[in-house]
Tab-separated table of C-alpha atoms in Angstrom:
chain	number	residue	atom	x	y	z
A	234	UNK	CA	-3.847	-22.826	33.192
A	235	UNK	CA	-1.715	-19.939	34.314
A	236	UNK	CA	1.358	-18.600	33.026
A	237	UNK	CA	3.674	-19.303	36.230
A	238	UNK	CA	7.464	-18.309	35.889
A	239	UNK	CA	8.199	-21.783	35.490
A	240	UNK	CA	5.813	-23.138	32.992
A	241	UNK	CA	7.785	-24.431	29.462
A	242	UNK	CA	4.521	-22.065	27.556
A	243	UNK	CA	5.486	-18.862	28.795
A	244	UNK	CA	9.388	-19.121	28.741
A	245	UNK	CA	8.939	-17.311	25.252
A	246	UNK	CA	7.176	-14.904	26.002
A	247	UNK	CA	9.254	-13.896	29.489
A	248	UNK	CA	12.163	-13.752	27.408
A	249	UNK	CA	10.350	-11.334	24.855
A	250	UNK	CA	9.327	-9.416	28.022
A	251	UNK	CA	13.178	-9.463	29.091
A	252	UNK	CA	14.492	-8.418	25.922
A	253	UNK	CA	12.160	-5.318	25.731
A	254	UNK	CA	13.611	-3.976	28.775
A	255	UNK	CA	11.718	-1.911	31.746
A	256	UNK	CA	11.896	1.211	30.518
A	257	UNK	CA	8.298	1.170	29.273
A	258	UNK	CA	6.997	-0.662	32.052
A	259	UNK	CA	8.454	1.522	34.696
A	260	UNK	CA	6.934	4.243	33.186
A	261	UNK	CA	3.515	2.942	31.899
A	262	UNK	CA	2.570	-0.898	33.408
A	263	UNK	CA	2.862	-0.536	37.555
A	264	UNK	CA	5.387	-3.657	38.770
A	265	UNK	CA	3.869	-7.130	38.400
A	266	UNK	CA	0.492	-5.726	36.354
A	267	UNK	CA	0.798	-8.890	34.300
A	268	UNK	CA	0.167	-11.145	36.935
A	269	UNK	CA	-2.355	-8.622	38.457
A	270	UNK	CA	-4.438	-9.031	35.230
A	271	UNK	CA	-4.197	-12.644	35.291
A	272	UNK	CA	-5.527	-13.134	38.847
A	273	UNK	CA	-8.126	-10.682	38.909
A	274	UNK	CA	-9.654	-10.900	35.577
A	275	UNK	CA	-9.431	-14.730	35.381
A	276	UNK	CA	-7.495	-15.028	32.301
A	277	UNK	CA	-7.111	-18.723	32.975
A	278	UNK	CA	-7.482	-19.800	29.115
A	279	UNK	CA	-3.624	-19.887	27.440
A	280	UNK	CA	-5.232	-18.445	23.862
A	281	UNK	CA	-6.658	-15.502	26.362
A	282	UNK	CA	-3.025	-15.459	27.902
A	283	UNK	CA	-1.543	-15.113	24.376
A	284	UNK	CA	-3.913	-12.688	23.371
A	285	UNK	CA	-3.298	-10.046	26.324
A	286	UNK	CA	0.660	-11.042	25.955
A	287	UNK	CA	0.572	-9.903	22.170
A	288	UNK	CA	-1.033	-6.870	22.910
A	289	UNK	CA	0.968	-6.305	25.573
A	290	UNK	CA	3.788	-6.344	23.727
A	291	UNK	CA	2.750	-4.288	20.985
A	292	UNK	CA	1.899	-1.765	23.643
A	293	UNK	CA	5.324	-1.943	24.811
A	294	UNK	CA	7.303	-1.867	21.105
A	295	UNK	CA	4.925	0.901	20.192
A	296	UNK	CA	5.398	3.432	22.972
A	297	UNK	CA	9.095	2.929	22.802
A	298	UNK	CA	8.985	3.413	18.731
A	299	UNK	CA	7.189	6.552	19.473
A	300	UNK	CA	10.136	7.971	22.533
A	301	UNK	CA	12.633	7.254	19.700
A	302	UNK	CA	10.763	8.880	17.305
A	303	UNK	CA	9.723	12.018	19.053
A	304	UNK	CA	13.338	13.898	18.871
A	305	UNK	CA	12.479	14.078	15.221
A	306	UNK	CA	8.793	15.913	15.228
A	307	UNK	CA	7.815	11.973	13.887
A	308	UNK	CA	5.190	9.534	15.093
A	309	UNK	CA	5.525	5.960	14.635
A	310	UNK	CA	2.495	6.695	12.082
A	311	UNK	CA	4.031	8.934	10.177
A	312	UNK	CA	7.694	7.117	9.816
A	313	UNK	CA	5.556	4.024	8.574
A	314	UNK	CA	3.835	6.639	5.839
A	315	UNK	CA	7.024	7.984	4.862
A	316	UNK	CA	8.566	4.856	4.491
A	317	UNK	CA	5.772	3.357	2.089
A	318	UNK	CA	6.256	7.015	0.108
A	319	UNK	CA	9.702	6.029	0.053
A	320	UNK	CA	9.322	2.775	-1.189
A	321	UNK	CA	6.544	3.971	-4.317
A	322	UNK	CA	9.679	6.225	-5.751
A	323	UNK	CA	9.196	9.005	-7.110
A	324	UNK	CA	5.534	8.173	-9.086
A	325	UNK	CA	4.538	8.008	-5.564
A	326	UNK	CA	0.718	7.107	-4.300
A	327	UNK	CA	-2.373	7.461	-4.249
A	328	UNK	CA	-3.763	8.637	-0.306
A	329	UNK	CA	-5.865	5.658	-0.330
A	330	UNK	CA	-3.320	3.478	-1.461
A	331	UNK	CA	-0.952	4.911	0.885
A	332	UNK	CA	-3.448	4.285	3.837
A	333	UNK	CA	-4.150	1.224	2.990
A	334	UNK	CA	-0.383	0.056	3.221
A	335	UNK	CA	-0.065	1.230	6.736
A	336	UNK	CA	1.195	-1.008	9.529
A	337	UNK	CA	-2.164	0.918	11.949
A	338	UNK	CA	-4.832	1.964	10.085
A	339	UNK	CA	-5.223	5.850	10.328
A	340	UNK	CA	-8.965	6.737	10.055
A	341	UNK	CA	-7.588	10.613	8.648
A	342	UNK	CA	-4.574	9.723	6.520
A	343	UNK	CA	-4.924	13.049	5.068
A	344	UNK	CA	-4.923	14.587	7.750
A	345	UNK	CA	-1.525	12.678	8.804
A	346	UNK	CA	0.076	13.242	5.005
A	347	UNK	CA	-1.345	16.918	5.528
A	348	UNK	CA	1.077	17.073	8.516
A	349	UNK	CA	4.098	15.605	6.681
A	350	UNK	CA	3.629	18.031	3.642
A	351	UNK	CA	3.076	20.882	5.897
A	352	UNK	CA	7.298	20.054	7.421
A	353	UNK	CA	7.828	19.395	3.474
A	354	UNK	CA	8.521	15.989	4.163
A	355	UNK	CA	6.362	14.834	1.449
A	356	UNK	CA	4.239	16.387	-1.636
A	357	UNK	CA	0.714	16.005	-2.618
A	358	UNK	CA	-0.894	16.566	-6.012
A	359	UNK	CA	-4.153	15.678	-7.399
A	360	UNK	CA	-3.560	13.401	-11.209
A	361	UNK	CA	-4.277	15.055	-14.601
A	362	UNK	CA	-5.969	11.830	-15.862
A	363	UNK	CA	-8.151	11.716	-13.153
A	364	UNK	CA	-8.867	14.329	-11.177
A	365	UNK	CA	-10.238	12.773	-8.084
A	366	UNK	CA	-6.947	11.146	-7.558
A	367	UNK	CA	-4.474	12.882	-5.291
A	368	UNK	CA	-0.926	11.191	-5.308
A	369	UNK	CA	1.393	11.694	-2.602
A	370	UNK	CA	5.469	11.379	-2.892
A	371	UNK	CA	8.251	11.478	-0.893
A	372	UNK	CA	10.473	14.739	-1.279
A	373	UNK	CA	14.404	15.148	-0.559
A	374	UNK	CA	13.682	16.227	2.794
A	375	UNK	CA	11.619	13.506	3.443
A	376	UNK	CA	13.985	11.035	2.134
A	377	UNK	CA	16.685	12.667	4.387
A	378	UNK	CA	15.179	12.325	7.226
A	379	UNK	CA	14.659	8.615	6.592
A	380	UNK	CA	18.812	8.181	5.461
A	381	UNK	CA	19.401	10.026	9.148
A	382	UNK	CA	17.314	7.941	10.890
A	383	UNK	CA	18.103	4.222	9.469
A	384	UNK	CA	21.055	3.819	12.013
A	385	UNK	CA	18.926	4.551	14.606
A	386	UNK	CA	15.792	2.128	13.806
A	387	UNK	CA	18.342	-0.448	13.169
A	388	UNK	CA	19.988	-0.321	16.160
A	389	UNK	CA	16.419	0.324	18.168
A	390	UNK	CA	15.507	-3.231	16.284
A	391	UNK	CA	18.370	-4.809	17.429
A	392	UNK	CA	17.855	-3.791	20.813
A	393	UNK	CA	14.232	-4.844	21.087
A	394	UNK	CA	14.174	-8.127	19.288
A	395	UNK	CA	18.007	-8.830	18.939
A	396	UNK	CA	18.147	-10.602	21.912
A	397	UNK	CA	15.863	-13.471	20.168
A	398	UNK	CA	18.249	-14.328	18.364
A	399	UNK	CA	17.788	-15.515	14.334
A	400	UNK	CA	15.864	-18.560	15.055
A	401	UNK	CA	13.277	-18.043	17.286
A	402	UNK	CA	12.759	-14.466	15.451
A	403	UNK	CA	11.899	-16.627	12.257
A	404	UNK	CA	9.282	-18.876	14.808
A	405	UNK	CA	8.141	-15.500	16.069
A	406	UNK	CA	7.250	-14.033	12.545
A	407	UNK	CA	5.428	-17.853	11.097
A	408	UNK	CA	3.512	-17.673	14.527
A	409	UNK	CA	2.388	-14.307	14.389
A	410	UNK	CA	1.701	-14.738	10.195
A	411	UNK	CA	-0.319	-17.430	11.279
A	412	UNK	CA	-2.118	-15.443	14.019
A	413	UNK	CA	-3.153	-13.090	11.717
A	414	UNK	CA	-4.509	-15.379	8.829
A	415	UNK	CA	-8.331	-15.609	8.565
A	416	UNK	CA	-9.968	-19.170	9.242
């Protein structure tokens, strides 16, 4: 079964679609690539469907994190670090434990926290109890930058997902929890 405009399945999703906007598709997906993909790669099966449409999507919320973002010298990556720095206080991390917290896992998350301490957006120092350890915190500049830029995400939520409204953003979250939970 296809996803045709009309089809109750896909109503969901081509409001998701709606609510996202062009911008990103105008300037990354060429017009009507969705229903390119579906004719010439025979994705026929609606759990195939689903499966292109979520990452799709994420495609889509992630390049236009990154254009809001990029004003402010910050990837999507690195807002999600500083935000999980932000959230330890100030005892801070462990890199590992910071890594392991992120939304996308970074295969060189010191590298990436080496790049936010460089901009002094966040410290690093290895633990006196145990010296292997190297703890990472948030500083005031780092913590700044995050107070200057919570307008801004909340208003780039709202205009993403906002158009959802409450209810079926609740139905979106179980179904993608559910997605994600191993068999």
């Amino acid at each position: 079964m296809r996803c045709n405009a009309g089809a109750p399945e896909c109503k969901d999703l081509q409001r998701l679609e709606a609510s996202l906007g062009n911008e990103y598709s105008a300037n990354v997906m060429p017009e009507g690539s969705q229903a390119e993909i579906l004719r010439n790669k025979g994705l026929s099966r609606l759990g195939e469907q689903a499966f292109v449409a979520l990452l799709r999507t994420a495609d889509q919320l992630e390049w236009r994190a990154a254009e809001m973002f990029k004003p402010h010298g910050l990837s999507p990556t690195q807002y999600n670090a500083l935000r999980i720095l932000r959230g330890a206080g100030a005892e801070g991390l462990a890199c590992s434990e910071v890594g392991e917290r992120m939304i996308n896992r970074d295969p060189d998350i010191t590298r990436l926290l080496a790049r936010l301490e460089r901009r002094g957006l966040i410290q690093r120092s290895r633990e006196q109890t145990d010296r292997r350890v190297i703890k990472a915190r948030i500083t005031p500049a780092g913590l700044d930058l995050l107070k200057s830029l919570n307008r801004k995400v909340a208003e780039f939520h709202r205009q993403v997902l906002g158009r959802l409204g409450e209810e079926r953003l609740q139905s979106l979250i179980r179904l993608l929890e559910a997605a994600r939970e191993k068999s």
